[in-house]
Amino acid sequence: MGTHARFLFCWLCLQVIFATVLSDVWKAEVVSELKTLVSSCVVLPCKLQYPGKQLPDSRIRGIWHQQAKHDQRIYHEDSTEIADSFKGRTRLLGHLGEKNCTLEIDEVKNHDNGPFCFRAEIPSIDKYSFVESCVALSMMSAPEKPKLEQMKTLEDGVPATFKCSIRHTCPSHPPTITWSRSNSEATLSNRDILHGNWEVESLLIFIPTEKFDFTDLNCTVSFHGGLQSSVSSLIHVKRKANFLHIIISVVAVLGTSLLFGGVCYIICKKYRRQTQDLQSRNASVIWSRMSRMSQRFRKSPRSGEDEPDHKVPWNHRRNETDPHMATKYNYY
């Protein structure tokens, strides 16, 4: 192989190598699809890689456009280049010098479906549209219901914890959460759960009492844009063990038992006395009857005392009873 041919072969190899390297450097990382709430906002996370050393924001121009129509720009640093339906509703949240191309779309409309793609331009160096990495939006006309978690058992006077949470895609204007217990302490937090989704949660701590038993606890979520969603839970409060109540109950039971026992004792004693009186009276009556009967038996002929007179003829009795008749009989 001649010198010229060898030089040409090396030049072609270098071109292939540099072309491969340069094509790998231009890169954008986005989420392919996001669910978003109409009337709220949505943040499209985006990371950028470009060739060469890191440049300041002023040296890089960032553009977001429709995938099918590059001239339909939804964001441009020159507001006159933005489509009328997106004017005043989009802004770049990231810093391009830090390779962050994150975009916010506010007041989401039901026709903001996309897909949307990012384009980077480095004046006098290069420009690139990442049409192979675009974001599509899935619209929700109504918000989802929040998730309410609570302790299984609530006791009177014991602090209880409740957690209300909701997923969203608007970290620049996160939802707010309010509770129906206004005098209770609640803490709010907003965390990234990856892939463009965020979760805001509120932890409520309050001390339940008997008056909260069988009442509703409400958690209301207010979204950026005005929509709301709420969830409620019925509270059951277990009464706290009170030794005073137990002592009072025991004393009441013992007092009732003693009172009932005393009444029964008095009634039984009175009944026994009456029974003894009746028995003594019956015994005296029987004894008197038996004594009278014994006296009668003592006066009978068998005893030889107080025997009645023998029967005499009638005429003898007449003589004995009528002295005049006796005299008369003597004259004859």
PDB file of N, CA and C in Angstrom, residues 194-235:
ATOM      1  N   LEU A 194     -39.278  10.197  41.504  1.00  0.00           N
ATOM      2  CA  LEU A 194     -38.616   9.859  40.240  1.00  0.00           C
ATOM      3  C   LEU A 194     -39.567   9.857  39.045  1.00  0.00           C
ATOM      4  N   HIS A 195     -38.938   9.937  37.869  1.00  0.00           N
ATOM      5  CA  HIS A 195     -39.631   9.907  36.577  1.00  0.00           C
ATOM      6  C   HIS A 195     -40.660  11.025  36.440  1.00  0.00           C
ATOM      7  N   GLY A 196     -40.336  12.198  37.004  1.00  0.00           N
ATOM      8  CA  GLY A 196     -41.213  13.349  36.864  1.00  0.00           C
ATOM      9  C   GLY A 196     -42.381  13.386  37.823  1.00  0.00           C
ATOM     10  N   ASN A 197     -42.476  12.397  38.694  1.00  0.00           N
ATOM     11  CA  ASN A 197     -43.577  12.332  39.655  1.00  0.00           C
ATOM     12  C   ASN A 197     -43.088  12.757  41.039  1.00  0.00           C
ATOM     13  N   TRP A 198     -43.976  13.468  41.734  1.00  0.00           N
ATOM     14  CA  TRP A 198     -43.699  13.940  43.081  1.00  0.00           C
ATOM     15  C   TRP A 198     -44.828  13.529  44.005  1.00  0.00           C
ATOM     16  N   GLU A 199     -44.538  13.530  45.280  1.00  0.00           N
ATOM     17  CA  GLU A 199     -45.561  13.195  46.276  1.00  0.00           C
ATOM     18  C   GLU A 199     -45.483  14.192  47.416  1.00  0.00           C
ATOM     19  N   VAL A 200     -46.620  14.820  47.690  1.00  0.00           N
ATOM     20  CA  VAL A 200     -46.716  15.715  48.833  1.00  0.00           C
ATOM     21  C   VAL A 200     -47.508  14.982  49.912  1.00  0.00           C
ATOM     22  N   GLU A 201     -47.017  15.065  51.131  1.00  0.00           N
ATOM     23  CA  GLU A 201     -47.684  14.382  52.238  1.00  0.00           C
ATOM     24  C   GLU A 201     -47.726  15.270  53.466  1.00  0.00           C
ATOM     25  N   SER A 202     -48.771  15.075  54.233  1.00  0.00           N
ATOM     26  CA  SER A 202     -48.954  15.834  55.468  1.00  0.00           C
ATOM     27  C   SER A 202     -49.123  14.846  56.613  1.00  0.00           C
ATOM     28  N   LEU A 203     -48.341  15.050  57.680  1.00  0.00           N
ATOM     29  CA  LEU A 203     -48.433  14.218  58.875  1.00  0.00           C
ATOM     30  C   LEU A 203     -49.164  15.012  59.951  1.00  0.00           C
ATOM     31  N   LEU A 204     -50.260  14.434  60.436  1.00  0.00           N
ATOM     32  CA  LEU A 204     -51.071  15.081  61.467  1.00  0.00           C
ATOM     33  C   LEU A 204     -50.934  14.299  62.763  1.00  0.00           C
ATOM     34  N   ILE A 205     -50.663  15.021  63.839  1.00  0.00           N
ATOM     35  CA  ILE A 205     -50.589  14.410  65.169  1.00  0.00           C
ATOM     36  C   ILE A 205     -51.542  15.152  66.090  1.00  0.00           C
ATOM     37  N   PHE A 206     -52.490  14.443  66.670  1.00  0.00           N
ATOM     38  CA  PHE A 206     -53.380  15.047  67.642  1.00  0.00           C
ATOM     39  C   PHE A 206     -53.789  14.005  68.683  1.00  0.00           C
ATOM     40  N   ILE A 207     -54.301  14.480  69.790  1.00  0.00           N
ATOM     41  CA  ILE A 207     -54.680  13.603  70.898  1.00  0.00           C
ATOM     42  C   ILE A 207     -56.188  13.393  70.853  1.00  0.00           C
ATOM     43  N   PRO A 208     -56.643  12.193  70.492  1.00  0.00           N
ATOM     44  CA  PRO A 208     -58.089  11.943  70.430  1.00  0.00           C
ATOM     45  C   PRO A 208     -58.692  11.795  71.823  1.00  0.00           C
ATOM     46  N   THR A 209     -59.928  12.212  71.957  1.00  0.00           N
ATOM     47  CA  THR A 209     -60.684  12.047  73.189  1.00  0.00           C
ATOM     48  C   THR A 209     -62.021  11.393  72.859  1.00  0.00           C
ATOM     49  N   GLU A 210     -62.800  11.153  73.898  1.00  0.00           N
ATOM     50  CA  GLU A 210     -64.081  10.465  73.694  1.00  0.00           C
ATOM     51  C   GLU A 210     -65.014  11.246  72.773  1.00  0.00           C
ATOM     52  N   LYS A 211     -64.892  12.572  72.765  1.00  0.00           N
ATOM     53  CA  LYS A 211     -65.799  13.375  71.931  1.00  0.00           C
ATOM     54  C   LYS A 211     -65.529  13.175  70.444  1.00  0.00           C
ATOM     55  N   PHE A 212     -64.333  12.648  70.083  1.00  0.00           N
ATOM     56  CA  PHE A 212     -64.013  12.380  68.679  1.00  0.00           C
ATOM     57  C   PHE A 212     -64.496  11.008  68.225  1.00  0.00           C
ATOM     58  N   ASP A 213     -65.026  10.206  69.139  1.00  0.00           N
ATOM     59  CA  ASP A 213     -65.458   8.860  68.777  1.00  0.00           C
ATOM     60  C   ASP A 213     -66.624   8.931  67.790  1.00  0.00           C
ATOM     61  N   PHE A 214     -66.522   8.145  66.710  1.00  0.00           N
ATOM     62  CA  PHE A 214     -67.530   8.090  65.644  1.00  0.00           C
ATOM     63  C   PHE A 214     -67.701   9.450  64.958  1.00  0.00           C
ATOM     64  N   THR A 215     -66.585  10.156  64.730  1.00  0.00           N
ATOM     65  CA  THR A 215     -66.598  11.392  63.949  1.00  0.00           C
ATOM     66  C   THR A 215     -65.678  11.221  62.741  1.00  0.00           C
ATOM     67  N   ASP A 216     -65.874  12.058  61.719  1.00  0.00           N
ATOM     68  CA  ASP A 216     -65.081  11.974  60.486  1.00  0.00           C
ATOM     69  C   ASP A 216     -63.862  12.887  60.568  1.00  0.00           C
ATOM     70  N   LEU A 217     -62.744  12.356  60.087  1.00  0.00           N
ATOM     71  CA  LEU A 217     -61.524  13.161  59.912  1.00  0.00           C
ATOM     72  C   LEU A 217     -61.331  13.370  58.417  1.00  0.00           C
ATOM     73  N   ASN A 218     -61.299  14.629  57.968  1.00  0.00           N
ATOM     74  CA  ASN A 218     -61.220  14.954  56.545  1.00  0.00           C
ATOM     75  C   ASN A 218     -59.842  15.492  56.192  1.00  0.00           C
ATOM     76  N   CYS A 219     -59.349  15.042  55.030  1.00  0.00           N
ATOM     77  CA  CYS A 219     -58.100  15.548  54.456  1.00  0.00           C
ATOM     78  C   CYS A 219     -58.435  16.114  53.077  1.00  0.00           C
ATOM     79  N   THR A 220     -58.144  17.395  52.875  1.00  0.00           N
ATOM     80  CA  THR A 220     -58.470  18.078  51.615  1.00  0.00           C
ATOM     81  C   THR A 220     -57.185  18.550  50.947  1.00  0.00           C
ATOM     82  N   VAL A 221     -57.040  18.216  49.657  1.00  0.00           N
ATOM     83  CA  VAL A 221     -55.879  18.613  48.869  1.00  0.00           C
ATOM     84  C   VAL A 221     -56.310  19.686  47.871  1.00  0.00           C
ATOM     85  N   SER A 222     -55.598  20.806  47.874  1.00  0.00           N
ATOM     86  CA  SER A 222     -55.871  21.904  46.940  1.00  0.00           C
ATOM     87  C   SER A 222     -54.711  22.003  45.961  1.00  0.00           C
ATOM     88  N   PHE A 223     -55.020  21.870  44.671  1.00  0.00           N
ATOM     89  CA  PHE A 223     -54.002  21.873  43.624  1.00  0.00           C
ATOM     90  C   PHE A 223     -53.814  23.278  43.050  1.00  0.00           C
ATOM     91  N   HIS A 224     -52.622  23.492  42.513  1.00  0.00           N
ATOM     92  CA  HIS A 224     -52.365  24.726  41.780  1.00  0.00           C
ATOM     93  C   HIS A 224     -53.306  24.774  40.572  1.00  0.00           C
ATOM     94  N   GLY A 225     -54.075  25.827  40.474  1.00  0.00           N
ATOM     95  CA  GLY A 225     -55.079  25.931  39.422  1.00  0.00           C
ATOM     96  C   GLY A 225     -56.491  25.936  39.969  1.00  0.00           C
ATOM     97  N   GLY A 226     -56.673  25.533  41.264  1.00  0.00           N
ATOM     98  CA  GLY A 226     -57.989  25.658  41.899  1.00  0.00           C
ATOM     99  C   GLY A 226     -58.739  24.368  42.156  1.00  0.00           C
ATOM    100  N   LEU A 227     -58.346  23.249  41.550  1.00  0.00           N
ATOM    101  CA  LEU A 227     -59.076  22.004  41.773  1.00  0.00           C
ATOM    102  C   LEU A 227     -58.748  21.424  43.152  1.00  0.00           C
ATOM    103  N   GLN A 228     -59.717  20.683  43.703  1.00  0.00           N
ATOM    104  CA  GLN A 228     -59.557  20.082  45.018  1.00  0.00           C
ATOM    105  C   GLN A 228     -59.975  18.619  45.004  1.00  0.00           C
ATOM    106  N   SER A 229     -59.446  17.896  45.972  1.00  0.00           N
ATOM    107  CA  SER A 229     -59.809  16.493  46.170  1.00  0.00           C
ATOM    108  C   SER A 229     -59.712  16.202  47.657  1.00  0.00           C
ATOM    109  N   SER A 230     -60.618  15.368  48.153  1.00  0.00           N
ATOM    110  CA  SER A 230     -60.632  15.106  49.596  1.00  0.00           C
ATOM    111  C   SER A 230     -60.936  13.644  49.873  1.00  0.00           C
ATOM    112  N   VAL A 231     -60.608  13.236  51.087  1.00  0.00           N
ATOM    113  CA  VAL A 231     -60.891  11.889  51.569  1.00  0.00           C
ATOM    114  C   VAL A 231     -61.190  11.996  53.059  1.00  0.00           C
ATOM    115  N   SER A 232     -62.027  11.112  53.557  1.00  0.00           N
ATOM    116  CA  SER A 232     -62.403  11.140  54.975  1.00  0.00           C
ATOM    117  C   SER A 232     -62.303   9.747  55.575  1.00  0.00           C
ATOM    118  N   SER A 233     -62.167   9.711  56.887  1.00  0.00           N
ATOM    119  CA  SER A 233     -62.072   8.447  57.605  1.00  0.00           C
ATOM    120  C   SER A 233     -62.844   8.573  58.914  1.00  0.00           C
ATOM    121  N   LEU A 234     -63.594   7.511  59.257  1.00  0.00           N
ATOM    122  CA  LEU A 234     -64.362   7.499  60.501  1.00  0.00           C
ATOM    123  C   LEU A 234     -63.448   7.090  61.649  1.00  0.00           C
ATOM    124  N   ILE A 235     -63.442   7.897  62.703  1.00  0.00           N
ATOM    125  CA  ILE A 235     -62.564   7.659  63.838  1.00  0.00           C
ATOM    126  C   ILE A 235     -63.295   6.873  64.921  1.00  0.00           C
TER     127      ILE A 235
END
